[in-house]
mmCIF file of C-alpha atoms in Angstrom:
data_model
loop_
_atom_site.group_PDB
_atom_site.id
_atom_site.type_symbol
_atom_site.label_atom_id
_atom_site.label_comp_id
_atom_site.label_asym_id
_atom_site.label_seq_id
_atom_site.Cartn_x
_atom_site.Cartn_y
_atom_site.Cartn_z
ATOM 1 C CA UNK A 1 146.249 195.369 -130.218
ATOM 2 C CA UNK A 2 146.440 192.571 -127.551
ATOM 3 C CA UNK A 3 143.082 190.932 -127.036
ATOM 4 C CA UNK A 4 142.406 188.437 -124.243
ATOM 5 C CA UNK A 5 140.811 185.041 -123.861
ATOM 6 C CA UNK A 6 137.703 185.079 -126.363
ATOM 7 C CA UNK A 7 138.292 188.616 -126.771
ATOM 8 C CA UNK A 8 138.722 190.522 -130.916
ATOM 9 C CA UNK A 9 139.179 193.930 -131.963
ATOM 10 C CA UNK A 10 136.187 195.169 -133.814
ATOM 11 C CA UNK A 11 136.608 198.231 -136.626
ATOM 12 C CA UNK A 12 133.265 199.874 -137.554
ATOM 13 C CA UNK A 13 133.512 201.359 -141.288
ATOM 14 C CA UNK A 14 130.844 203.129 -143.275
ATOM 15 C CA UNK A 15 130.151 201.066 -146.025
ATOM 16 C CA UNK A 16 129.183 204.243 -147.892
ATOM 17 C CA UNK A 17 132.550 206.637 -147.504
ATOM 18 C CA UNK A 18 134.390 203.490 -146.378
ATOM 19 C CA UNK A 19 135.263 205.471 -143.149
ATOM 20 C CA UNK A 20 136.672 204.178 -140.227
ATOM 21 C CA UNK A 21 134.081 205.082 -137.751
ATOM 22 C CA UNK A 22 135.574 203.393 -134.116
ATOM 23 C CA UNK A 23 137.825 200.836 -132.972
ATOM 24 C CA UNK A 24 136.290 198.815 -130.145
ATOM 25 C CA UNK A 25 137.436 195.533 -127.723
ATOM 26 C CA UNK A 26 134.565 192.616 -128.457
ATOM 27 C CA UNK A 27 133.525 189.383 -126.893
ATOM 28 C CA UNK A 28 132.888 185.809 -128.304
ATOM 29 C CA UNK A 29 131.459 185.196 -131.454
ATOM 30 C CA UNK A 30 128.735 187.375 -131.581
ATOM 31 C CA UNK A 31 131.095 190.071 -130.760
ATOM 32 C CA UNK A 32 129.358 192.422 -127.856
ATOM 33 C CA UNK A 33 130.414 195.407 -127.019
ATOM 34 C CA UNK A 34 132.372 196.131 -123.957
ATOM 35 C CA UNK A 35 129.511 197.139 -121.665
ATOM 36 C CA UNK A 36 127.790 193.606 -122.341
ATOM 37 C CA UNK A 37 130.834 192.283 -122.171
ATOM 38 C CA UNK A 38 131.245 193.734 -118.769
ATOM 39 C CA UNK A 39 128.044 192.119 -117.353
ATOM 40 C CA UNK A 40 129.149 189.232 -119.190
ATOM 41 C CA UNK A 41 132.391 188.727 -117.099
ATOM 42 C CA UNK A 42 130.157 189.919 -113.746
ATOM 43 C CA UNK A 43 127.684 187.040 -114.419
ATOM 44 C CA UNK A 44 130.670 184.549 -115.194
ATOM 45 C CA UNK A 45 133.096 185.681 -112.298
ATOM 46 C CA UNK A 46 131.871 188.418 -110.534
ATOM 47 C CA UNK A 47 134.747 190.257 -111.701
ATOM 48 C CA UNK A 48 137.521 188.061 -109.610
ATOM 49 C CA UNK A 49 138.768 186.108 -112.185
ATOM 50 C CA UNK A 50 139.573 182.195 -111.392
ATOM 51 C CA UNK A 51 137.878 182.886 -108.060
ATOM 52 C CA UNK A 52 134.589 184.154 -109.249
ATOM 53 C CA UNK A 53 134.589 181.669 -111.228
ATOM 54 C CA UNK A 54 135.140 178.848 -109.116
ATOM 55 C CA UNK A 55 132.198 180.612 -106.899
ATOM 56 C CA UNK A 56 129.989 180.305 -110.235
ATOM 57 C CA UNK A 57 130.458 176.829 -110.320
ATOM 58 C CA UNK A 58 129.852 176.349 -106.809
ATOM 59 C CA UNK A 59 126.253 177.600 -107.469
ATOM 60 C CA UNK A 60 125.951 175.339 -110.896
ATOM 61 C CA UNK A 61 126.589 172.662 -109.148
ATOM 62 C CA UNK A 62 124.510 173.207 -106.197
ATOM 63 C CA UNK A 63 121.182 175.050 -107.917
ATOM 64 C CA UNK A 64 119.968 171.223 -109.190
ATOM 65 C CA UNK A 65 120.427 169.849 -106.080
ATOM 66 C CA UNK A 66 118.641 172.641 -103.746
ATOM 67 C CA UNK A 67 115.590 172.151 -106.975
ATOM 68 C CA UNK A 68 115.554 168.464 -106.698
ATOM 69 C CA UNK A 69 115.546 168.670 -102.490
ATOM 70 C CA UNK A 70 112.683 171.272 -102.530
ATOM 71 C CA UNK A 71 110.578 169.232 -104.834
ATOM 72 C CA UNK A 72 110.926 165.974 -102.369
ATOM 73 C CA UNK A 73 109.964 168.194 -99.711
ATOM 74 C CA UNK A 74 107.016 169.724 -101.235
ATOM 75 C CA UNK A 75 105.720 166.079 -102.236
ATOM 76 C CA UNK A 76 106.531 164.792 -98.811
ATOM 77 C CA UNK A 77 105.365 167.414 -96.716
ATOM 78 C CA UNK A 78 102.093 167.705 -95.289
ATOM 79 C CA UNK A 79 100.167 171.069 -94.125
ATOM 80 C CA UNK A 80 98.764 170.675 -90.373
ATOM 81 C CA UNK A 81 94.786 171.169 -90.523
ATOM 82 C CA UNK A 82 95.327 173.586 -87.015
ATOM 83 C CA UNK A 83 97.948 176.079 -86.663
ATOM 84 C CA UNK A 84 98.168 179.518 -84.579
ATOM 85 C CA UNK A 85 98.931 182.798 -85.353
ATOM 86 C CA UNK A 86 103.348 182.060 -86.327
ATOM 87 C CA UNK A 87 102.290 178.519 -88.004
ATOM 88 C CA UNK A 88 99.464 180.472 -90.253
ATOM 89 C CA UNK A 89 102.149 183.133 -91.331
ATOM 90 C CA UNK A 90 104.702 179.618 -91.901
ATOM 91 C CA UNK A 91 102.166 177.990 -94.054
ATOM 92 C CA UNK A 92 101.856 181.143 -96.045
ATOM 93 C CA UNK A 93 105.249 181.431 -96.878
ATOM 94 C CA UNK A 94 105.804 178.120 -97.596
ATOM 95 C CA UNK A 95 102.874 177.969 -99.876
ATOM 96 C CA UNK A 96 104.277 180.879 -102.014
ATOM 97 C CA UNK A 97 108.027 179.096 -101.665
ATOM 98 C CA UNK A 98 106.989 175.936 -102.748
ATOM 99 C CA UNK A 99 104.495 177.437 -105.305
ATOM 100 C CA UNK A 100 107.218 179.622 -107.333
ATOM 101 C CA UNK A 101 109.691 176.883 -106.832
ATOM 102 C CA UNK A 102 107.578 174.766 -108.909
ATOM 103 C CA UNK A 103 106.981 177.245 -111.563
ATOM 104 C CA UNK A 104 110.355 177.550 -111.767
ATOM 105 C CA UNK A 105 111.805 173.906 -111.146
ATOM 106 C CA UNK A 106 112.535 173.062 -115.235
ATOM 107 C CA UNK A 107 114.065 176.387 -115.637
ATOM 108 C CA UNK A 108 116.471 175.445 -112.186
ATOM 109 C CA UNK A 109 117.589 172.276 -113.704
ATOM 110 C CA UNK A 110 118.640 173.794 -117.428
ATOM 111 C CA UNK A 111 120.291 176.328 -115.617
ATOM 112 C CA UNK A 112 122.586 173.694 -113.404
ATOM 113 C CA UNK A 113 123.225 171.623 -116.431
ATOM 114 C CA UNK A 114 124.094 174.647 -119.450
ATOM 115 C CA UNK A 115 126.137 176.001 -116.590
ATOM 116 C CA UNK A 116 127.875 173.133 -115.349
ATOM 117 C CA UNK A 117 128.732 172.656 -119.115
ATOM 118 C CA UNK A 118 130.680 176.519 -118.781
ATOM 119 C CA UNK A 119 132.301 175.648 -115.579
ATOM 120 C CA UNK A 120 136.065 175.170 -115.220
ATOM 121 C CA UNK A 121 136.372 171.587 -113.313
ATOM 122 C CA UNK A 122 133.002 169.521 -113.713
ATOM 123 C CA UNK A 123 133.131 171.202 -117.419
ATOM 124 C CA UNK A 124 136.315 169.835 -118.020
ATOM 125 C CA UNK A 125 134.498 166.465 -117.057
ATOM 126 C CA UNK A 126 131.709 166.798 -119.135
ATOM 127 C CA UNK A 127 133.926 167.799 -122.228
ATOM 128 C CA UNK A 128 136.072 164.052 -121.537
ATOM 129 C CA UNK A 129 132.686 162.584 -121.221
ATOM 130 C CA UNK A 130 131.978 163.516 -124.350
ATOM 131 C CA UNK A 131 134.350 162.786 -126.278
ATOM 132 C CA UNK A 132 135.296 159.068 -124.355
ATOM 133 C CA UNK A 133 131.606 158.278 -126.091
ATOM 134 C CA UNK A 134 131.990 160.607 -129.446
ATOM 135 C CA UNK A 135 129.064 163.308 -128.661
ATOM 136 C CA UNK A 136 131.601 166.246 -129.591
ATOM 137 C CA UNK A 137 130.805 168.304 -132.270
ATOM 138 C CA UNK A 138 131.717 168.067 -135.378
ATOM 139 C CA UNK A 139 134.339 170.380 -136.710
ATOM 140 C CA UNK A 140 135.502 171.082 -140.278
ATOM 141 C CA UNK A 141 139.530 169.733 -141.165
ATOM 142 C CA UNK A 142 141.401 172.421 -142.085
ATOM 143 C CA UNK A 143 144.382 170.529 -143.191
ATOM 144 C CA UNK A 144 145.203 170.704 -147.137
ATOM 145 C CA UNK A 145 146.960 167.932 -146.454
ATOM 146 C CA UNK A 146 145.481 163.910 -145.258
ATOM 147 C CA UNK A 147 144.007 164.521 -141.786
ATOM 148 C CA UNK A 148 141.718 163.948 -139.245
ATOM 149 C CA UNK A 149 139.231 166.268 -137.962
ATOM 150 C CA UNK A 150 138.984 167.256 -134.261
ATOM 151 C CA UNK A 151 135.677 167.911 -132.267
ATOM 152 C CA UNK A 152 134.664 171.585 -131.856
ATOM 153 C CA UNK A 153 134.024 173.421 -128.813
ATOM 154 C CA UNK A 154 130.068 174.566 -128.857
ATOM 155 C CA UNK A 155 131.376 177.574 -126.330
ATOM 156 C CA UNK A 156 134.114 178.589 -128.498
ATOM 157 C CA UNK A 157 133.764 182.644 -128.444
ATOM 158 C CA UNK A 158 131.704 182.398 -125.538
ATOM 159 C CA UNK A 159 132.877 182.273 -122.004
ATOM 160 C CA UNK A 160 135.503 179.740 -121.935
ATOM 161 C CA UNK A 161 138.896 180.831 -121.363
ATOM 162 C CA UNK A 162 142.146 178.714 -121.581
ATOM 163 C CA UNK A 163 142.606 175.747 -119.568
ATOM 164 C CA UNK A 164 146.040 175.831 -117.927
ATOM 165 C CA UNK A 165 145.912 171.538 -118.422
ATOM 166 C CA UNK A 166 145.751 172.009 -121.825
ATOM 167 C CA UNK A 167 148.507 174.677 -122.156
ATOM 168 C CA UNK A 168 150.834 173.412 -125.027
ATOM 169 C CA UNK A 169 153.783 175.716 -123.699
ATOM 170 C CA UNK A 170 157.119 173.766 -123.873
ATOM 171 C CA UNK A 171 155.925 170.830 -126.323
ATOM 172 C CA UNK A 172 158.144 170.696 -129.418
ATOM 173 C CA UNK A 173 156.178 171.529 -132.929
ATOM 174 C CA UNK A 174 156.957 171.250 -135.914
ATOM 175 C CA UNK A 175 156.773 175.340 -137.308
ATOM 176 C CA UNK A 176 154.698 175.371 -140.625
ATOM 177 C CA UNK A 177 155.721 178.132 -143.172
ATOM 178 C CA UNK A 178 154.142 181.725 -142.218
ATOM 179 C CA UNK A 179 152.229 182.551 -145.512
ATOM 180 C CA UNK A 180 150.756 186.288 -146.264
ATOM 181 C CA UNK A 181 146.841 187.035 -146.467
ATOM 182 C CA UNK A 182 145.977 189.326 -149.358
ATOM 183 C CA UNK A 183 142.255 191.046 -148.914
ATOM 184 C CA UNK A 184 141.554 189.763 -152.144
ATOM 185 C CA UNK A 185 141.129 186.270 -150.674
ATOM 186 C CA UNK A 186 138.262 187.319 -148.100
ATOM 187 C CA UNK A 187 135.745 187.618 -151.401
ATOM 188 C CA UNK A 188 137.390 184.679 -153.139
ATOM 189 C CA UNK A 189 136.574 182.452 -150.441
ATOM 190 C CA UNK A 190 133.302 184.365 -149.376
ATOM 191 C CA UNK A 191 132.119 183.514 -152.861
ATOM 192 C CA UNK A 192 133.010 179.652 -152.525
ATOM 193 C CA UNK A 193 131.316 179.264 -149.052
ATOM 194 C CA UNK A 194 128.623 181.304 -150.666
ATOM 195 C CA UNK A 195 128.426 178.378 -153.250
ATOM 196 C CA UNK A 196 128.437 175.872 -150.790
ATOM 197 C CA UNK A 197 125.569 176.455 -148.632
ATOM 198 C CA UNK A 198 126.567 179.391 -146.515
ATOM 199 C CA UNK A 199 124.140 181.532 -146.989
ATOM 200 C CA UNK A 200 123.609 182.450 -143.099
ATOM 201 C CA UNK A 201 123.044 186.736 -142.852
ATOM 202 C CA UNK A 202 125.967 186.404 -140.402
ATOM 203 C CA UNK A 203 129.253 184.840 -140.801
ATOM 204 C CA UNK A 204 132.424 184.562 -139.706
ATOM 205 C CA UNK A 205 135.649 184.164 -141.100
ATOM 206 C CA UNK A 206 138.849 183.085 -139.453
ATOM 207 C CA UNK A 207 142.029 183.198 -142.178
ATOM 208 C CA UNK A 208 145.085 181.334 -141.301
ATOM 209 C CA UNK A 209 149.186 182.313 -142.016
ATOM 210 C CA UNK A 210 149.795 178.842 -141.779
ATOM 211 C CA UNK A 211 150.681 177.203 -144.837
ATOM 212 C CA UNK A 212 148.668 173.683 -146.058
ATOM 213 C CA UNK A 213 145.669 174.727 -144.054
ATOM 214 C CA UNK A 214 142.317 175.814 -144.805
ATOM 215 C CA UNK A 215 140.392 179.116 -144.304
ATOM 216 C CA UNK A 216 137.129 178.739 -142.052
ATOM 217 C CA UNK A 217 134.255 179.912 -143.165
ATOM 218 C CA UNK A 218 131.084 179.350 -140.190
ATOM 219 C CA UNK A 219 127.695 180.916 -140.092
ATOM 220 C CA UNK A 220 126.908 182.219 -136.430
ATOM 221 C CA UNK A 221 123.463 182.898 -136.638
ATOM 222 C CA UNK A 222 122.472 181.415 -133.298
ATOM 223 C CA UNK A 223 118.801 181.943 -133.387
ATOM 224 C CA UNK A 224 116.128 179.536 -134.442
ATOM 225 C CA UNK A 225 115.864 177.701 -136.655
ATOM 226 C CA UNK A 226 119.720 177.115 -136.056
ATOM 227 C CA UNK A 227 122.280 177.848 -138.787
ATOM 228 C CA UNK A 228 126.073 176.779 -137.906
ATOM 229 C CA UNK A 229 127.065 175.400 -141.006
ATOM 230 C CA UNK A 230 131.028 175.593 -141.827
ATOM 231 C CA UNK A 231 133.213 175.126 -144.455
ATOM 232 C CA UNK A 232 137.159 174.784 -144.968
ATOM 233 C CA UNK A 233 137.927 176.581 -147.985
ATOM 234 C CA UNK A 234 141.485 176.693 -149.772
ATOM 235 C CA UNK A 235 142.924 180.248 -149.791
ATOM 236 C CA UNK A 236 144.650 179.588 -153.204
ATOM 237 C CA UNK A 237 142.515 177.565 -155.622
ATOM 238 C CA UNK A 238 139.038 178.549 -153.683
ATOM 239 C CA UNK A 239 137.866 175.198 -153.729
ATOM 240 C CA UNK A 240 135.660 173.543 -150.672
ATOM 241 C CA UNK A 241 137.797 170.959 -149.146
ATOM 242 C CA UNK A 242 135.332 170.296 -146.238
ATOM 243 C CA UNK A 243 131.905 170.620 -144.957
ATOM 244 C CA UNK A 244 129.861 170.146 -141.781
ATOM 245 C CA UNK A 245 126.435 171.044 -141.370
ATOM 246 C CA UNK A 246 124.340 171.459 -138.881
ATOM 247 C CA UNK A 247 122.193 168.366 -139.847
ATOM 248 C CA UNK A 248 125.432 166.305 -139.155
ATOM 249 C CA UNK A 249 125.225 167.421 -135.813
ATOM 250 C CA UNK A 250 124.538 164.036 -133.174
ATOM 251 C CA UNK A 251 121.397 164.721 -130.822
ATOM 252 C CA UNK A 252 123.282 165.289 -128.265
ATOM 253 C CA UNK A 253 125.736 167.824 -129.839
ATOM 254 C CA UNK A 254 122.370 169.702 -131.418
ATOM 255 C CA UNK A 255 120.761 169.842 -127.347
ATOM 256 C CA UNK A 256 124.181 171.646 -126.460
ATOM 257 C CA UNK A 257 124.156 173.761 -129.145
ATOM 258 C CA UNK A 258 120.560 174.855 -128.380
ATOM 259 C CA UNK A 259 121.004 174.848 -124.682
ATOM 260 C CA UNK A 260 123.795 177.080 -124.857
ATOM 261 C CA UNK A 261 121.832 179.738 -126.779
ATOM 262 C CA UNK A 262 118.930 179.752 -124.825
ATOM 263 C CA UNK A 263 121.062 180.132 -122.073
ATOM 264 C CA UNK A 264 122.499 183.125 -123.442
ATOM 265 C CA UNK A 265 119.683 184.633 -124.648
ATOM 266 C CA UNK A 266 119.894 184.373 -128.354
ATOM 267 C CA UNK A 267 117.797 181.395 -129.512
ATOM 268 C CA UNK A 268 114.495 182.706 -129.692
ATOM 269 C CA UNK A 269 115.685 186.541 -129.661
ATOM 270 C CA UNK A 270 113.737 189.153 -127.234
ATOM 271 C CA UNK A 271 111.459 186.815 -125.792
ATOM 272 C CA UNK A 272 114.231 184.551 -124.995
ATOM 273 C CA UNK A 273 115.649 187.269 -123.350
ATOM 274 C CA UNK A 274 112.471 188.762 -121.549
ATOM 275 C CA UNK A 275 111.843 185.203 -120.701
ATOM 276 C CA UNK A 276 115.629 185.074 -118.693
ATOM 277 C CA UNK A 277 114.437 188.329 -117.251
ATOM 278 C CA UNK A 278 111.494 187.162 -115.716
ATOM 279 C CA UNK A 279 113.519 183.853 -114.456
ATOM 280 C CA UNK A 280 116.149 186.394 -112.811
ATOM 281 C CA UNK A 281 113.913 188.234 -111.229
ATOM 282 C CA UNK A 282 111.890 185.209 -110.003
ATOM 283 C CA UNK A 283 114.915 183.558 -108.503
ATOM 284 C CA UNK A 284 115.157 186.004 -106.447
ATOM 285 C CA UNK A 285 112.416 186.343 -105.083
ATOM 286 C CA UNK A 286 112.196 182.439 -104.053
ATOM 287 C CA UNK A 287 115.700 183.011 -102.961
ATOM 288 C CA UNK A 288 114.082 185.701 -100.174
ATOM 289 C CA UNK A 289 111.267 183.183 -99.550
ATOM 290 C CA UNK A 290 113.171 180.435 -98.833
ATOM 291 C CA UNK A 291 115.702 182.215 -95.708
ATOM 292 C CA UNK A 292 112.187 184.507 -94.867
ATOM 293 C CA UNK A 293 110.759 180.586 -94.635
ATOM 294 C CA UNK A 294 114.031 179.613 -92.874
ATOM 295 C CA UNK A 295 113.927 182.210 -90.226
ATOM 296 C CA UNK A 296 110.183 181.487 -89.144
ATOM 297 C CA UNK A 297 110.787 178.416 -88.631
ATOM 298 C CA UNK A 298 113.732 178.517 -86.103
ATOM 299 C CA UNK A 299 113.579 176.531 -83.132
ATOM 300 C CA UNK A 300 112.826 179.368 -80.488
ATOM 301 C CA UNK A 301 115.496 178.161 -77.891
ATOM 302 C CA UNK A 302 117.890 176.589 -79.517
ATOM 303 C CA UNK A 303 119.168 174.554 -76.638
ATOM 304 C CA UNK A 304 115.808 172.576 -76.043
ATOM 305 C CA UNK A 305 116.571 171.497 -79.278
ATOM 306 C CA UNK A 306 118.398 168.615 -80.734
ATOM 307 C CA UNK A 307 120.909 169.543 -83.249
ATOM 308 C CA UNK A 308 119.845 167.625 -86.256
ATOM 309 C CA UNK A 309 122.748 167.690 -88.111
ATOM 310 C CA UNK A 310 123.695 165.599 -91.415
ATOM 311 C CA UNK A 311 125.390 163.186 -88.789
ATOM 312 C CA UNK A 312 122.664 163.029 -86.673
ATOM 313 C CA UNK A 313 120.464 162.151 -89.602
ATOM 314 C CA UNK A 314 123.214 159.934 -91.330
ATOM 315 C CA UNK A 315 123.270 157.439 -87.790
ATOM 316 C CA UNK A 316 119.476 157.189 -87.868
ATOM 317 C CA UNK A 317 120.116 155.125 -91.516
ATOM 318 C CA UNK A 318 120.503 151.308 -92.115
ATOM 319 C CA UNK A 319 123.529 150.114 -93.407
ATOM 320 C CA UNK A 320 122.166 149.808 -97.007
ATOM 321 C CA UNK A 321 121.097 153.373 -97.284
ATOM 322 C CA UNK A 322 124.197 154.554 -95.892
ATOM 323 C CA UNK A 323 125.848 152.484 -98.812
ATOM 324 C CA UNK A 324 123.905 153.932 -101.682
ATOM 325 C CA UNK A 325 124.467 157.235 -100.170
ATOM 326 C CA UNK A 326 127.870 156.946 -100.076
ATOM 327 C CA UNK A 327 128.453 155.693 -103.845
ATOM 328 C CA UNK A 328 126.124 158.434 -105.471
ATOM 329 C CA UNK A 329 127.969 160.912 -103.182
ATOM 330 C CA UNK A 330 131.283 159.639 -103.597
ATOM 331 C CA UNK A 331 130.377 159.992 -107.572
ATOM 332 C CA UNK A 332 128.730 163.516 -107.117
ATOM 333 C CA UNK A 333 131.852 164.830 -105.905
ATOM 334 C CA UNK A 334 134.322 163.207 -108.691
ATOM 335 C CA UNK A 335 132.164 164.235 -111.321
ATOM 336 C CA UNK A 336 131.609 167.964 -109.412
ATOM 337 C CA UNK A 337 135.050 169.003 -107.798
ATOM 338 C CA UNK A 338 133.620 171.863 -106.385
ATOM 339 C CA UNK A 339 130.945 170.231 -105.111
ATOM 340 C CA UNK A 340 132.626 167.764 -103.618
ATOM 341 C CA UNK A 341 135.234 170.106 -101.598
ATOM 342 C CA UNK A 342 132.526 172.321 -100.285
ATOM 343 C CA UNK A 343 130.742 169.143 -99.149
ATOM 344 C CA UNK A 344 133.731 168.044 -97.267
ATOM 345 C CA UNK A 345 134.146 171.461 -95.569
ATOM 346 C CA UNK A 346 129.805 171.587 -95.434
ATOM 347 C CA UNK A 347 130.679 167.437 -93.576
ATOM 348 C CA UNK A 348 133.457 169.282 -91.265
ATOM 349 C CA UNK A 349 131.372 172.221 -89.975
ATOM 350 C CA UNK A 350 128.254 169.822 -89.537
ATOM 351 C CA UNK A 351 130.538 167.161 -87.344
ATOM 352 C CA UNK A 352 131.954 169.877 -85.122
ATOM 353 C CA UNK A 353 128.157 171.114 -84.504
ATOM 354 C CA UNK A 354 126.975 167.523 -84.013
ATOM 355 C CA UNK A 355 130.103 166.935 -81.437
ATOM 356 C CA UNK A 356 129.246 170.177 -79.673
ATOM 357 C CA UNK A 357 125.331 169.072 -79.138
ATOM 358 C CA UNK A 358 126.440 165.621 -77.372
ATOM 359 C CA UNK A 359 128.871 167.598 -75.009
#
C-alpha cells in the first residue's frame, strides 16, 4: 500500500503459528499506531496540514520570547506595600503567574528550541546552520563503491515531512540497476550487524534494490542510556563496510539527539512522559493566569488612557537602543520567518492603534 511522509505499513505475525495477525498504517521510527499517530499529527498541525503547521511554528518561535519577557518583568517589577480591594486580587494573580512561570521557565525554553528544530522555515535554518559549521550527524555510507558520507537527519521517522526546496523532481540521475531482495538476506545481515556491535533490543532495517549500495542496519532504542549505533552491511558477501556509533556523535549532534527524545517522550520512558504531562497541564494553567492577570489589569476607561503602543514605547528610546533593537530584531526575523512576518503584521496593527490615539 501507499504510505505517506514518515508513514510504513506494519504486519503483526505470531511468532508461534507464524500467523498474520493485522495489517496496520505506522508512524516514524518507533512505528505508533494510528491513534498516536493521530494526536501526533494534532500536536504537529492541528490537523490542517502546511497551515497547522506554520501555526506550530508560530508558537515555537514565540514561547521563548513570552518566557524570557516574563522573567524581566518578574525581576523588574516591584509589589506596592498598599493596595485596595482590585490591586490585592492583582497581586494575587500575579504572584501565582509569575510563581508557575518560574517553575516552568527551563521547561519553556527546551520546548522553543526542540521545536523550532521540527519547524518548517527556522528548521530549515537551523539544519544549514548546522551543517555550514559540521554539527550534522553522522550517517553511515552506503555506497559499495568510493564515497562520501552525508549527515543524517536526527528527526528522520519523526515529524518531518518533505521539503518542497529540496524536491529532486526534474533533475537528471543516473538509474542504478534494480536488484531483487531475497528474505534470506534479512538474517545474513542481521547476523553481521549482530557481530558488529548491534546488539540494541530494537532495530531497524532498511534493504535497498539499488545495486552497489549497502543495507542499513540502526538500533532505535531511544531511551537512556542512548543506543543509535548503525552499520552499512553488504547484501551479498555480509561484510561491514561502515560504522557509526553513537560515541562518534559531536556534542552538539548528541544534545539533539537527546533533546528530541525527551521531547517526545521516550528518553527516560513513563516518567518522561508523566513529566510532559504535568508540563501540559501546567502550561495551561499559566496560560489562564496570564489573560485572568491581563484582564484585571485593564485600564478602566480606556480613553483617559494613553495608548502605549510598541511605537509609543519605541520614540521614548535613544538612538543607540533603537539601533541594537533593530539589528537583533532584524536577525530574529531572518533566522525565524514566521516570526518575523507576524511581527510585521503585530508592527502594522500597533502603528494604526498608535495613529488612532494621536487623532
Amino acid at each position: 500500500p501507499t504510505s505517506g511522509p514518515s508513514e510504513s505499513t506494519a504486519v503483526f505475525v505470531d511468532p508461534a503459528t507464524l500467523e498474520v495477525r493485522g495489517v496496520l498504517p505506522v508512524y516514524g521510527t518507533s512505528g505508533v499506531l494510528p491513534l498516536r499517530t493521530w494526536l501526533d499529527s494534532l500536536h504537529r498541525n492541528m490537523l490542517l496540514g502546511d497551515v497547522g503547521r506554520n501555526y506550530s511554528e508560530l508558537a515555537a518561535s514565540w514561547l521563548w520570547v513570552a518566557a524570557l519577557g516574563g522573567l524581566l518583568l518578574w525581576a523588574t517589577s516591584r509589589s506596592p506595600r498598599r493596595t485596595n480591594g482590585r490591586g490585592w486580587q492583582i497581586l494575587r494573580q500575579r504572584y501565582w503567574h509569575s510563581s508557575l512561570g518560574l517553575v516552568l521557565l527551563l521547561g519553556l525554553l527546551f520546548f522553543s528550541a526542540t521545536g523550532l528544530t521540527w519547524s518548517r522555515w527556522a528548521g530549515d535554518n537551523i539544519s544549514a546552520l548546522r551543517a555550514h559549521f559540521g554539527w550534522m550527524t553522522p550517517a553511515v555510507n552506503t555506497s559499495l563503491l568510493p564515497d562520501n558520507p552525508s549527515p543524517m537527519d536526527e528527526h528522520a521517522g519523526h515529524h518531518m515531512a518533505p521539503s518542497p526546496r529540496h524536491n529532486m523532481a526534474g533533475m537528471t540521475m543516473p538509474k542504478a540497476a534494480a536488484v531483487a531482495i531475497k528474505p534470506t538476506q534479512f538474517d545474513g545481515v542481521v547476523q553481521a550487524a549482530s557481530a558488529a556491535g548491534i546488539q540494541a533490543g530494537k532495530i531497524e532495517i532498511r534493504p535497498t534494490t539499488k545495486a552497489n549500495k549497502a543495507w542499513i542496519v540502526s538500533e532505535i532504542d531511544r531511551r537512556w542510556p542512548t543506543k543509535v549505533d548503525t552499520v552499512a552491511v553488504d547484501p551479498a558477501t555480509f561484510r561491514v563496510t561502515d560504522k557509526v556509533t553513537f560515541a562518534q556523535y559531536g556534542l552538539l549532534a548528541k544534545l539533539t539527539r537527546w533533546g528530541v527524545d525527551a521531547h517526545m517522550g521516550v528518553l527516560f520512558g513513563l516518567a518522561n512522559q508523566l513529566l510532559l504531562a504535568a508540563f501540559g497541564l501546567g502550561l495551561c494553567v499559566l496560560i489562564v493566569l496570564g489573560y485572568r492577570l491581563w484582564w484585571l489589569r485593564r485600564p478602566a476607561a480606556q480613553g483617559s488612557h494613553p495608548a502605549e503602543t510598541l511605537v509609543y514605547h519605541w520614540r521614548q528610546l535613544g538612538l543607540s537602543a533603537r539601533f541594537l533593537l533593530l539589528v537583533c530584531t532584524v536577525t530574529l526575523a531572518v533566522s525565524l520567518p514566521v516570526m518575523g512576518i507576524s511581527l510585521l503584521v503585530l508592527l502594522l496593527i500597533d502603528a494604526l492603534r498608535w495613529q488612532r490615539a494621536q487623532g
